[in-house]
Coordinates of C-alpha atoms in Angstrom, one line a residue:
X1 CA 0.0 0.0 0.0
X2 CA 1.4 3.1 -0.8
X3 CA 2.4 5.8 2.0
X4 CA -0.4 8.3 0.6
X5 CA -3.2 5.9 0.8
X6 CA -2.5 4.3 4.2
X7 CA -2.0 7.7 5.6
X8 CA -5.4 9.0 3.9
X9 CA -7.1 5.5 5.3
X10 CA -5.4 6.5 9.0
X11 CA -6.9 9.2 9.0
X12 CA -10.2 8.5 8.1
X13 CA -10.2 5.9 10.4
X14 CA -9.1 8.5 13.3
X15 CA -11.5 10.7 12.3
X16 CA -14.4 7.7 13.1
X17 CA -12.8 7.0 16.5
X18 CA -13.0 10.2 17.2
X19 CA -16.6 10.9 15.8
X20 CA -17.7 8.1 17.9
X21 CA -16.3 9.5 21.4
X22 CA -16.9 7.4 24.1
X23 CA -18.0 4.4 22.0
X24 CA -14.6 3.8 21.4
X25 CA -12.3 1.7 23.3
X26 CA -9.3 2.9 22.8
X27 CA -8.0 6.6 23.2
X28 CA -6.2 8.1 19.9
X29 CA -4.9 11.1 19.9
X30 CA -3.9 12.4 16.2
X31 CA -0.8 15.3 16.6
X32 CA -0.5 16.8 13.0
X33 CA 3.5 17.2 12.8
X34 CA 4.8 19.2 10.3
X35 CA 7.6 17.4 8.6
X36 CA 9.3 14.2 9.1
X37 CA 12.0 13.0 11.1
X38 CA 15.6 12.6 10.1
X39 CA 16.0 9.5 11.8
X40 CA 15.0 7.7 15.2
X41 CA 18.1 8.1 17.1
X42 CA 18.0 11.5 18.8
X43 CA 22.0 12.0 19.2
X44 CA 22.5 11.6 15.4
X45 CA 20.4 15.3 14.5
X46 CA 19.5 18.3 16.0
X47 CA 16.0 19.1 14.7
X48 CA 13.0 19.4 16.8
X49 CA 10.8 17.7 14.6
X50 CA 13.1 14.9 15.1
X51 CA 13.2 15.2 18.4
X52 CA 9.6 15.3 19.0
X53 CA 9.1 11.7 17.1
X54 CA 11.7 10.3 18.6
X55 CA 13.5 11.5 22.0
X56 CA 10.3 12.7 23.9
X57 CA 8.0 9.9 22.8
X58 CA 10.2 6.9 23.2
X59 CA 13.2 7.7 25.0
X60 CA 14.3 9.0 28.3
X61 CA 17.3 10.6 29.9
X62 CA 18.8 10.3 33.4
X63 CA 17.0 13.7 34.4
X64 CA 14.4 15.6 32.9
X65 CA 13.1 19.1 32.6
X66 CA 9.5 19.2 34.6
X67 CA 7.1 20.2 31.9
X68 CA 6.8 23.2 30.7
X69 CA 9.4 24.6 32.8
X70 CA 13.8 24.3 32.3
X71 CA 13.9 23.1 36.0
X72 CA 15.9 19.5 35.9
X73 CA 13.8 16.4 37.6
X74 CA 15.0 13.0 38.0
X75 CA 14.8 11.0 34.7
X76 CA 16.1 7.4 34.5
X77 CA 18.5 8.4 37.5
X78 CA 16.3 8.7 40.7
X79 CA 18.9 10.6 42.4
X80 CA 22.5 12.6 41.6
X81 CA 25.6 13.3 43.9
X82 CA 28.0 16.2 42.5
X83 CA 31.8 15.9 44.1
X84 CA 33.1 19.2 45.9
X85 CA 34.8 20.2 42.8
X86 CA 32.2 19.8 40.3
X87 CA 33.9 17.1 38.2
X88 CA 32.0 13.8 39.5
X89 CA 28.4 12.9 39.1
X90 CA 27.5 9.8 40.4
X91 CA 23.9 9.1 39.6
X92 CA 21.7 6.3 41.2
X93 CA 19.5 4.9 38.0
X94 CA 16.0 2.9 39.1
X95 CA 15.4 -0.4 39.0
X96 CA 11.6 -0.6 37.6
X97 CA 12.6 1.5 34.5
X98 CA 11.6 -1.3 31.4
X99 CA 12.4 -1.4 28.2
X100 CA 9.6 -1.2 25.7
X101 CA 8.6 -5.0 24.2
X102 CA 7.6 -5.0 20.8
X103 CA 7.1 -7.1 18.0
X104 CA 10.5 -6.3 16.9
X105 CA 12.4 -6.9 19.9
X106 CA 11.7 -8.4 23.4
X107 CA 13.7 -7.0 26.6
X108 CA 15.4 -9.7 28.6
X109 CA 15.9 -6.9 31.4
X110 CA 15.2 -3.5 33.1
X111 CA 17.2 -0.5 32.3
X112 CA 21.2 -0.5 34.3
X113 CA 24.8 1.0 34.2
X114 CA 25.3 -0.5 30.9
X115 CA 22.9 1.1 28.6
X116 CA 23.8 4.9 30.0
X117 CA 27.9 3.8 29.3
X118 CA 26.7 2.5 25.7
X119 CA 24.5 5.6 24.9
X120 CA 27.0 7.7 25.8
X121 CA 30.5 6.0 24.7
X122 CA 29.1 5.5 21.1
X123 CA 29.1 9.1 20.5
X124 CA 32.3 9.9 22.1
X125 CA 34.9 7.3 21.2
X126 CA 35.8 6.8 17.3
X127 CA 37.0 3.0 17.8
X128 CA 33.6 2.4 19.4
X129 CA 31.9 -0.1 17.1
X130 CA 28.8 2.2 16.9
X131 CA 30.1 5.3 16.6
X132 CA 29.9 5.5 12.7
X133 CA 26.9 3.0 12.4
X134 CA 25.3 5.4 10.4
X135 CA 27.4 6.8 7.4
X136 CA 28.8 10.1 8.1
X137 CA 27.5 10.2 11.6
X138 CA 29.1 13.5 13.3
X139 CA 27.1 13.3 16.7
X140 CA 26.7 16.8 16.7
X141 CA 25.8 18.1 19.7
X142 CA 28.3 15.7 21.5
X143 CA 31.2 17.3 19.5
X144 CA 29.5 20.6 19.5
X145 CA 29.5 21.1 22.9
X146 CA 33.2 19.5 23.4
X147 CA 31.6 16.2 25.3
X148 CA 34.2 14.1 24.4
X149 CA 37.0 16.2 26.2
X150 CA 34.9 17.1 29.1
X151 CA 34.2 13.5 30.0
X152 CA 37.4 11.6 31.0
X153 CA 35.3 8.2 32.1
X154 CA 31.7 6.7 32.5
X155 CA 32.5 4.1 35.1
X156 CA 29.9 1.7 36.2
X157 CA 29.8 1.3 39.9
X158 CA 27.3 -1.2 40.4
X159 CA 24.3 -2.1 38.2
X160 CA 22.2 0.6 39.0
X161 CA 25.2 3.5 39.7
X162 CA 26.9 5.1 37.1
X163 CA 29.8 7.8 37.7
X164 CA 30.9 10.5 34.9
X165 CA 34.3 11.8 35.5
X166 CA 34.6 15.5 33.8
X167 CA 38.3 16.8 33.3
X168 CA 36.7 20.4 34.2
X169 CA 33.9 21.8 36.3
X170 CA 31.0 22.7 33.6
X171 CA 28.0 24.2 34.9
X172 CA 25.3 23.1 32.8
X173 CA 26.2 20.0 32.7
X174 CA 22.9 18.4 34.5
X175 CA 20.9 20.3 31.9
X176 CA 22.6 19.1 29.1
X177 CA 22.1 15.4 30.1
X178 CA 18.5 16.3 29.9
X179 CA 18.6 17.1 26.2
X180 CA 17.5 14.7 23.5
X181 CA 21.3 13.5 22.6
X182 CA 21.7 12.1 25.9
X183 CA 18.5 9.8 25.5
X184 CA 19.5 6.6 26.8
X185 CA 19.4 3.4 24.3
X186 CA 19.7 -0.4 25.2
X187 CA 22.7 -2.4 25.3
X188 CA 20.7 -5.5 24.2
X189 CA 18.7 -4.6 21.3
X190 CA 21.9 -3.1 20.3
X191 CA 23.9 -5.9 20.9
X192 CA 21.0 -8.4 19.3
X193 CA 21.6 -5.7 16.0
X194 CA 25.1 -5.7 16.1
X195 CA 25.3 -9.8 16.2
X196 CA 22.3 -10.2 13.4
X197 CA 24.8 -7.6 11.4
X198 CA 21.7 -5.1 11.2
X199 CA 23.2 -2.2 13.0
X200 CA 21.2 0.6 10.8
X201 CA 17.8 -0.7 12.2
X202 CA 18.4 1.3 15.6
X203 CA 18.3 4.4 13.8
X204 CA 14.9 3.2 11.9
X205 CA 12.8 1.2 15.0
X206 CA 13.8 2.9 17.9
X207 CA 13.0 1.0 21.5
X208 CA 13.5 3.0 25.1
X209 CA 12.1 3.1 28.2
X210 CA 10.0 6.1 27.5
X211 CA 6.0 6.6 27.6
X212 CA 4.9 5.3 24.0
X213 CA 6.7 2.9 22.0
X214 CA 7.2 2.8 18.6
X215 CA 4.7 0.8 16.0
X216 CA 5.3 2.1 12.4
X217 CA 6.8 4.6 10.3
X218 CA 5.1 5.5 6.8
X219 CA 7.9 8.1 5.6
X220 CA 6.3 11.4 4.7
X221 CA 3.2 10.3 5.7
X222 CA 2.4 8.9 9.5
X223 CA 4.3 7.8 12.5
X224 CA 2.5 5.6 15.1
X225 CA 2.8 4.6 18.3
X226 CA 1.4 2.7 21.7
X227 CA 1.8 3.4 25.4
X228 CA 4.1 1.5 27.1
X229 CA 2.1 -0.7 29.4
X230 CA 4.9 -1.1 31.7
X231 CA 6.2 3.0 31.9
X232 CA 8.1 3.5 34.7
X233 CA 6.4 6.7 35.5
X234 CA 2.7 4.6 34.6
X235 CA 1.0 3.7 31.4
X236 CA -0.5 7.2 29.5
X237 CA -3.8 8.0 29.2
X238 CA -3.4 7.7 25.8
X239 CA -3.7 4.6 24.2
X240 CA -2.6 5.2 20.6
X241 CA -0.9 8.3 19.5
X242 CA -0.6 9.0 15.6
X243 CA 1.8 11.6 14.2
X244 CA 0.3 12.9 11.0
X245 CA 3.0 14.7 8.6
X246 CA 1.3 17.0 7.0
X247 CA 4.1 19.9 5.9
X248 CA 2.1 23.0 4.9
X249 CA 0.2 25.1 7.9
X250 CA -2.8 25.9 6.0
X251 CA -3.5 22.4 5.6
X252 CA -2.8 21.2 9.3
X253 CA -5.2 24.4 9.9
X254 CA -7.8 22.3 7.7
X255 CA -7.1 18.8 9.6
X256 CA -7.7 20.4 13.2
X257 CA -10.9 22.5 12.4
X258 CA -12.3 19.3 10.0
X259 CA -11.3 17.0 13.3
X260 CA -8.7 14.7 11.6
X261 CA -6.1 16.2 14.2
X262 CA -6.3 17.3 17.6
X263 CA -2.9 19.0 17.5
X264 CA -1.2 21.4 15.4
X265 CA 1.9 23.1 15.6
X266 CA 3.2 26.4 14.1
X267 CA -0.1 28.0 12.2
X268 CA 0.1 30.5 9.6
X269 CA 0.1 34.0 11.3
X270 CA -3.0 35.1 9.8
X271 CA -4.8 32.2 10.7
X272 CA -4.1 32.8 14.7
X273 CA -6.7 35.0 15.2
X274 CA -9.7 33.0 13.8
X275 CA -8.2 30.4 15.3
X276 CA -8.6 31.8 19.0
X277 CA -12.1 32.9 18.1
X278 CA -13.2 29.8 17.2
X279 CA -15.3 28.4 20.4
X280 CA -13.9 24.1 19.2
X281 CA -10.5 24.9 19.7
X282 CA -8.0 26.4 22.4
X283 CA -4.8 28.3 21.1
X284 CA -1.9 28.5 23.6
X285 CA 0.8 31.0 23.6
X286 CA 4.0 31.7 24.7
X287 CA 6.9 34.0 24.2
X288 CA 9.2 31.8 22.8
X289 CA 13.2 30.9 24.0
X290 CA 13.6 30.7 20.5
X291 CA 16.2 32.8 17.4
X292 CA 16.3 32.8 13.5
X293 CA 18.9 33.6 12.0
X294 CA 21.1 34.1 8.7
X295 CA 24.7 32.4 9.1
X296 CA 26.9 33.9 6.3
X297 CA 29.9 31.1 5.3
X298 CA 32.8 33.4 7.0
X299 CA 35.4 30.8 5.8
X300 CA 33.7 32.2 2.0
X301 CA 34.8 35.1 0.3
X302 CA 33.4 37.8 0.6
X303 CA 31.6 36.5 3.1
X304 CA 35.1 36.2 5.2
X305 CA 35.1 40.0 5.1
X306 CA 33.2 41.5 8.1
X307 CA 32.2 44.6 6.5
X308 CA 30.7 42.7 4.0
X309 CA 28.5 41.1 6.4
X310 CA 27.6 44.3 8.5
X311 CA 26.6 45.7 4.6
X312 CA 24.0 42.7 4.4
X313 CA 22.6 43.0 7.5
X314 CA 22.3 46.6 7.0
X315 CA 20.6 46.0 4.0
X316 CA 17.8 44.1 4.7
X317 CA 14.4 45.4 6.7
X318 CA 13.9 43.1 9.1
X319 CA 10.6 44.5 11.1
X320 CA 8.9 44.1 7.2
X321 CA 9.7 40.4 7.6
X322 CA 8.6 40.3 10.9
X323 CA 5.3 41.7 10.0
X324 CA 4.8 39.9 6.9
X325 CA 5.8 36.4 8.2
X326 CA 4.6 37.1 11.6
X327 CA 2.1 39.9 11.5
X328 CA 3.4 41.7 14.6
X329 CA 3.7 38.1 16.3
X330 CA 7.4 38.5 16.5
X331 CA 10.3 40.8 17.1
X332 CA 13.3 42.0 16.1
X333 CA 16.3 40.0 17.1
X334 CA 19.1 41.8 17.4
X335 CA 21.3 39.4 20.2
X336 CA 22.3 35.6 19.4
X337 CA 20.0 34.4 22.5
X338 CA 16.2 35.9 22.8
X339 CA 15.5 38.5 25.4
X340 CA 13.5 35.8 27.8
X341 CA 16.9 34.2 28.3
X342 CA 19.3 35.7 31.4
X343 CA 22.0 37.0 30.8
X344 CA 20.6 38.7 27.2
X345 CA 22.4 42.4 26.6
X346 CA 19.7 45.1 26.1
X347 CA 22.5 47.4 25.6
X348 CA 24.1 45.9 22.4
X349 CA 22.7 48.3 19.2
X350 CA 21.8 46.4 16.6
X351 CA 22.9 47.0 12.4
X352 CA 20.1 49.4 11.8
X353 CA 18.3 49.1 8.3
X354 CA 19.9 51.5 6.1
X355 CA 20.3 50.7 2.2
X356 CA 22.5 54.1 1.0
X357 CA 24.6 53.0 4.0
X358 CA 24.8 49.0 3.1
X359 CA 26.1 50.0 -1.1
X360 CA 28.9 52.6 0.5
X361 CA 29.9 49.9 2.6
X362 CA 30.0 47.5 -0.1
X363 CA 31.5 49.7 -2.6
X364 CA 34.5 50.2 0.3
X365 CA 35.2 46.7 0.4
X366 CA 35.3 46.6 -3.1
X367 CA 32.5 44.1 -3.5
X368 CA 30.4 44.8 -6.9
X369 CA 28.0 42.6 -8.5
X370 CA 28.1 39.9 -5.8
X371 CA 25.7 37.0 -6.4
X372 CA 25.0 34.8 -3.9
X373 CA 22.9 31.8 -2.8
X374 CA 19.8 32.7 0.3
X375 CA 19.3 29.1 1.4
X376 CA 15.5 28.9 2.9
X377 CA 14.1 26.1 4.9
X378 CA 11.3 23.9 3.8
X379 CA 9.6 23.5 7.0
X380 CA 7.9 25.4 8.9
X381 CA 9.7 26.6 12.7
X382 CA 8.7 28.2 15.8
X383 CA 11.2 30.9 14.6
X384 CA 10.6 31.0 11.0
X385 CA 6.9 30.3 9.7
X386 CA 7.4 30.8 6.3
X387 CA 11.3 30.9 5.6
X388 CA 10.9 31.1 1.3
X389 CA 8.6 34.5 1.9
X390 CA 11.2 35.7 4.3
X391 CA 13.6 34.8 1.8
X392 CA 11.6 37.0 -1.1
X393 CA 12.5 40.0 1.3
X394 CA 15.6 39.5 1.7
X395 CA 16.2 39.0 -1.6
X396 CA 14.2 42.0 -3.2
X397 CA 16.1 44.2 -0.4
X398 CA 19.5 42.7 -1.2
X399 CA 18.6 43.5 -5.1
X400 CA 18.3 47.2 -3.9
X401 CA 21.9 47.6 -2.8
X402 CA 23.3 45.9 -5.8
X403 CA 23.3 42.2 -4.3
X404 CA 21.9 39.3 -6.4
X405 CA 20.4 36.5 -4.8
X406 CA 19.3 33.2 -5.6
X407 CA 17.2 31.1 -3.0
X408 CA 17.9 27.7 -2.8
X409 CA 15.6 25.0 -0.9
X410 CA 16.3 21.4 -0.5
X411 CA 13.9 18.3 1.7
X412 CA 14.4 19.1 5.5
X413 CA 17.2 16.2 6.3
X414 CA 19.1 17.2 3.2
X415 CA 18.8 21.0 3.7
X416 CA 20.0 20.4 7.4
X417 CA 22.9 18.2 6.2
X418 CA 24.3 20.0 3.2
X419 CA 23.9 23.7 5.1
X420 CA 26.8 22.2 7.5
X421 CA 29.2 22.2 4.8
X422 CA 32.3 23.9 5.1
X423 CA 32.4 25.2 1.8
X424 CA 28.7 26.1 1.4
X425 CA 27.9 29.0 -0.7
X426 CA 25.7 32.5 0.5
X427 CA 23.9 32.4 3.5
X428 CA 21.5 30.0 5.2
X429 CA 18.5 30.7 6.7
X430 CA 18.2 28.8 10.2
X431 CA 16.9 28.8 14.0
X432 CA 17.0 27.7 17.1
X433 CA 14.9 27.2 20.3
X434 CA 16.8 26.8 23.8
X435 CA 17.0 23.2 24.8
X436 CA 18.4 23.5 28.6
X437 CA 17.6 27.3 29.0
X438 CA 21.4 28.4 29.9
X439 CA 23.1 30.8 27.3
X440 CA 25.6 28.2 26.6
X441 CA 23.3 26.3 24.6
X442 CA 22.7 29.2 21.9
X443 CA 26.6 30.8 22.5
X444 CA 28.6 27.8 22.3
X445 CA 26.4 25.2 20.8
X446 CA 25.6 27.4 17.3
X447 CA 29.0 29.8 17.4
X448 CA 31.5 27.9 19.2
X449 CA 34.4 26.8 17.4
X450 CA 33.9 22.9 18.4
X451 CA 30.5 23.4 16.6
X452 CA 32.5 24.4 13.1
X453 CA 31.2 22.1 10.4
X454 CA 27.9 21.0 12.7
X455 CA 25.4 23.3 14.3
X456 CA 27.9 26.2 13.7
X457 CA 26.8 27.1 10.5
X458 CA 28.9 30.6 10.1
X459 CA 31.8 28.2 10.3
X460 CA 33.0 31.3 12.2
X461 CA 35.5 30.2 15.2
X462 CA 36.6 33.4 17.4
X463 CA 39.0 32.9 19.4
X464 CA 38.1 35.9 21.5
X465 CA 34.1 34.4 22.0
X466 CA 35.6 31.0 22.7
X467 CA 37.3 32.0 25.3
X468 CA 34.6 34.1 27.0
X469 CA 32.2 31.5 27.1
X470 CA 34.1 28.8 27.6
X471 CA 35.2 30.4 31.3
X472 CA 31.3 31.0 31.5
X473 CA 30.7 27.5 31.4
X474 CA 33.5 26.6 33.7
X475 CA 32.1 28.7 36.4
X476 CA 29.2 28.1 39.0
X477 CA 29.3 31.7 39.7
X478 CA 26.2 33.1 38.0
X479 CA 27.2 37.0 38.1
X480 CA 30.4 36.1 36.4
X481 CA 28.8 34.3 33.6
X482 CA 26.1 36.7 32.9
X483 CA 29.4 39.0 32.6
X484 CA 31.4 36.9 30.4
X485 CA 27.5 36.3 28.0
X486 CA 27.4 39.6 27.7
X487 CA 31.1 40.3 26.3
X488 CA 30.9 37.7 24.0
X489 CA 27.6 39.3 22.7
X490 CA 29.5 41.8 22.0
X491 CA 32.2 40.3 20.2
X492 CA 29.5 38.6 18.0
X493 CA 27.9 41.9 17.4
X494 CA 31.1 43.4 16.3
X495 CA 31.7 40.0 14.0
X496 CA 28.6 39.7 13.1
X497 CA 28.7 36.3 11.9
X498 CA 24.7 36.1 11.9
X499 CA 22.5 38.5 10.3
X500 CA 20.0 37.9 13.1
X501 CA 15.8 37.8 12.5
X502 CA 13.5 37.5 14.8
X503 CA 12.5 35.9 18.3
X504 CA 8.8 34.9 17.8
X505 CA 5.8 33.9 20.0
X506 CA 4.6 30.6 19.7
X507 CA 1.0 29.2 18.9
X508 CA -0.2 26.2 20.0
X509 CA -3.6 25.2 18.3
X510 CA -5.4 22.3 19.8
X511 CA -9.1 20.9 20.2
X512 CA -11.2 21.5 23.2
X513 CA -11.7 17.8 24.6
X514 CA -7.3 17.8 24.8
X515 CA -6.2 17.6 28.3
X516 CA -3.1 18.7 30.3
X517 CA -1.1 19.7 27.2
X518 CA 1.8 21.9 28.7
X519 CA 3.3 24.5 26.5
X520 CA 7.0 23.8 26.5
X521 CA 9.2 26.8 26.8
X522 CA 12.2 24.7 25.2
X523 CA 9.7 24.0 22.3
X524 CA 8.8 20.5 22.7
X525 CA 6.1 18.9 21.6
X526 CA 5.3 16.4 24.8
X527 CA 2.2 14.0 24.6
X528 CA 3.6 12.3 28.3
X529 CA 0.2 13.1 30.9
X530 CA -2.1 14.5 28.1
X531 CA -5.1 13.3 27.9
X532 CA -8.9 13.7 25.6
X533 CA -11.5 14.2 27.8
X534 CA -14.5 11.7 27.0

């Protein structure tokens, strides 16, 4: 059957469950998603819409963030010791955490030491056997964020104790084992992969300990899942939970108000307001930890020239894209982190829109008739709605200073993979939202110089904002590191390897009967506690 009609026949038949209310026996709730997952294992990508099918459905981590909040909670570890000096962690794991069982692969045993030592060694050691199981596998946030020099050892102490020895103090290092790379994975379907020489399949039927477990993948087209009976936390009211791709936001619009989704994420600006008038639905909303961004290719001529970028960004009128993507949902993002985040420098002046200004500058750096590429994602984001009518903008604004550009779109995956490429040409058109809510996570994990050829898309490496925030995150004291934030701000101003866009407000459109959905402030779509009311 082909991916179109089973997802067409899905839905339809979710669309009868849900028609029929309390006749039915079992609970499905129908989340339309709005692109598809890279892949199943979290610590291979860096996308949200891969983390949402993936990490926060079937996976956990030793500690968690409570929803829809950045405070840490224990996870798979039930409780943590730190050593005086800030370079131990010993956590204590729990001994009713299970394994999912499904039809293609049955758990022997409960979760212990040597599924968090696996999880974690794979993506920091290149001899380990799994570390390039997937072709071309950089582990990106790992070797973004320097993991594999900050842990010296993952010992294991007894079966249900595990100790990480850091060769520095790094304060947010308990939030960072909360993100979705450092979902924890078992040994023994691994192992059982690794011995039937079918090592790929963990990256394409994932199996946790987390709150649904995985049933089938349609690619483009549906993802579905179960609730794990045997959830350490307890089985979810939901029985079934369906992810619906559906890529374009006026469609999902059509899916939620027709009732073949209960869920949407990211809707069209102009649709918000009939939306939250409409008495069948409830709209959340929150500011949201989130950036987009431009990263010019520094390494690039004349992209390598910072004048040339401060030209650019003068060029363009960025409160016109905010109010045509966004209509006034948004603002102008000035800073590399959004103003909700501590630490964010209110005083830093941003590259005010001014085109006579942008063609002198140009003209000084003896750049005429530069052509480029305006790379514009496919899907939509929290940060970016509608990336290819922000690129249009752009572009006609570039065209008034003299700048040609040409914008260049490829499938989510590839666009995300090819855009990391050292040589890439022009500027691509990205975003991110907070995953731990500490600076470092936007400073060091997009502009850092480990990050160079990952989630670093300037390929920019300062030495100057190395340094700064790498004290910052060597230090627990908090006054010092909003100090050392703020100077490398600074330095990033003055660089200005980002033409920055916007921070936005997020919209979360949902039907009346859904339950305990929790807006997450690190932009996660969670389906853990919610419920449909009968």
């Amino acid at each position: 059957m082909s991916s179109m009609k089973f997802a067409t026949r899905l839905l339809a038949a979710t669309a009868l469950t849900m028609a029929l209310g309390s006749a039915a026996s079992a609970k499905t709730l129908v989340y339309c998603s709005e692109g598809s997952p890279e892949g199943f294992d979290p610590a291979l990508y860096t996308a949200g819409t891969t983390f949402d099918a993936a990490s926060r459905t079937v996976y956990n981590r030793l500690v968690e963030f409570k929803h829809g909040s950045t405070e840490i909670e224990p996870g798979l570890a039930e409780s943590w010791e730190v050593s005086e000096d800030g370079t131990e962690y010993t956590f204590k794991l729990r001994s009713d955490a299970q394994f999912q069982t499904t039809d293609f692969f049955t758990p022997t045993r409960p979760l212990n030491a040597d599924d968090v030592i696996f999880s974690f060694e794979r993506q920091l050691k290149s001899d380990n056997p799994w570390n390039q199981y997937v072709t071309g596998a950089s582990w990106e946030y790992a070797n973004g964020m320097g993991f594999p020099d900050l842990i010296e050892s993952i010992e294991k102490v007894d079966d249900l104790t595990v100790k990480f020895t850091l060769t520095r103090p790094e304060a947010p290092f308990l939030a960072d084992l909360a993100m979705d790379f450092a979902s924890i994975m078992s040994k023994e379907y691994a192992d059982k992969l690794e011995a039937d020489g079918n090592m790929a399949t963990l990256n394409q039927q994932p199996l946790g300990t987390g709150p649904f477990q995985f049933v089938a993948y349609q690619p483009d087209a549906v993802i579905r899942y179960g609730a794990h009976p045997d959830y350490w936390a307890g089985k979810q009211p939901i029985d079934d939970l369906v992810f619906a791709i559906t890529t374009d936001a006026s469609v999902r619009a059509q899916k939620l108000l027709a009732g073949e989704c209960h869920i949407m994420p990211y809707p069209n600006a102009a649709d918000v307001e009939s939306m939250q008038a409409n008495e069948s639905l409830t709209v959340l909303e929150q500011e949201g930890l989130n950036v987009a961004y431009l990263a010019y290719n520094t390494t690039q001529a004349p992209f390598d020239k910072v004048e040339v970028r401060k030209a650019l960004n003068k060029a363009v009128n960025k409160q016109a894209i905010v109010d045509a993507v966004f209509q006034g949902a948004a603002t102008v993002a000035k800073n590399p982190i959004p103003p909700t985040m501590w630490s964010y420098d209110d005083t830093i002046e941003d590259d005010t829109y001014d085109p006579e200004a942008a063609k002198k500058m140009l003209e000084e750096a003896g750049v005429t008739d530069l052509s480029m590429k305006l790379w514009a994602m496919p899907v939509s984001r929290p940060y970016m709605l509608n990336a290819r009518r922000a690129a249009e903008l752009m572009q006609a604004d570039l065209q008034k200073v003299g700048v040609t550009s040409e914008i260049v779109s490829y499938e989510w995956g590839e666009y995300l993979d090819k855009s990391k490429a050292k040589d890439r040409d022009g500027a691509v058109m990205l975003g991110w939202t907070g995953d731990n809510g500490d600076p470092d996570n936007f400073l060091d994990t997009l502009l850092g110089c480990d990050a160079v050829g990952g989630n670093n898309r300037a390929q920019w490496c300062s030495e100057e904002f190395d340094s700064l925030v790498s004290k910052a995150k060597e230090t627990s004291d908090q006054a010092e590191r909003v100090e050392l934030y703020k100077q490398a701000q600074k330095v990033f101003k003055e660089e200005a390897p980002w033409m920055t866009i916007d921070h936005s407000t997020v919209f979360m459109p949902m039907q009346k009967p859904v339950q305990n959905f929790v807006q997450d402030p690190l932009g996660y779509h969670r389906f853990d506690g919610v419920d449909i009311a009968e």
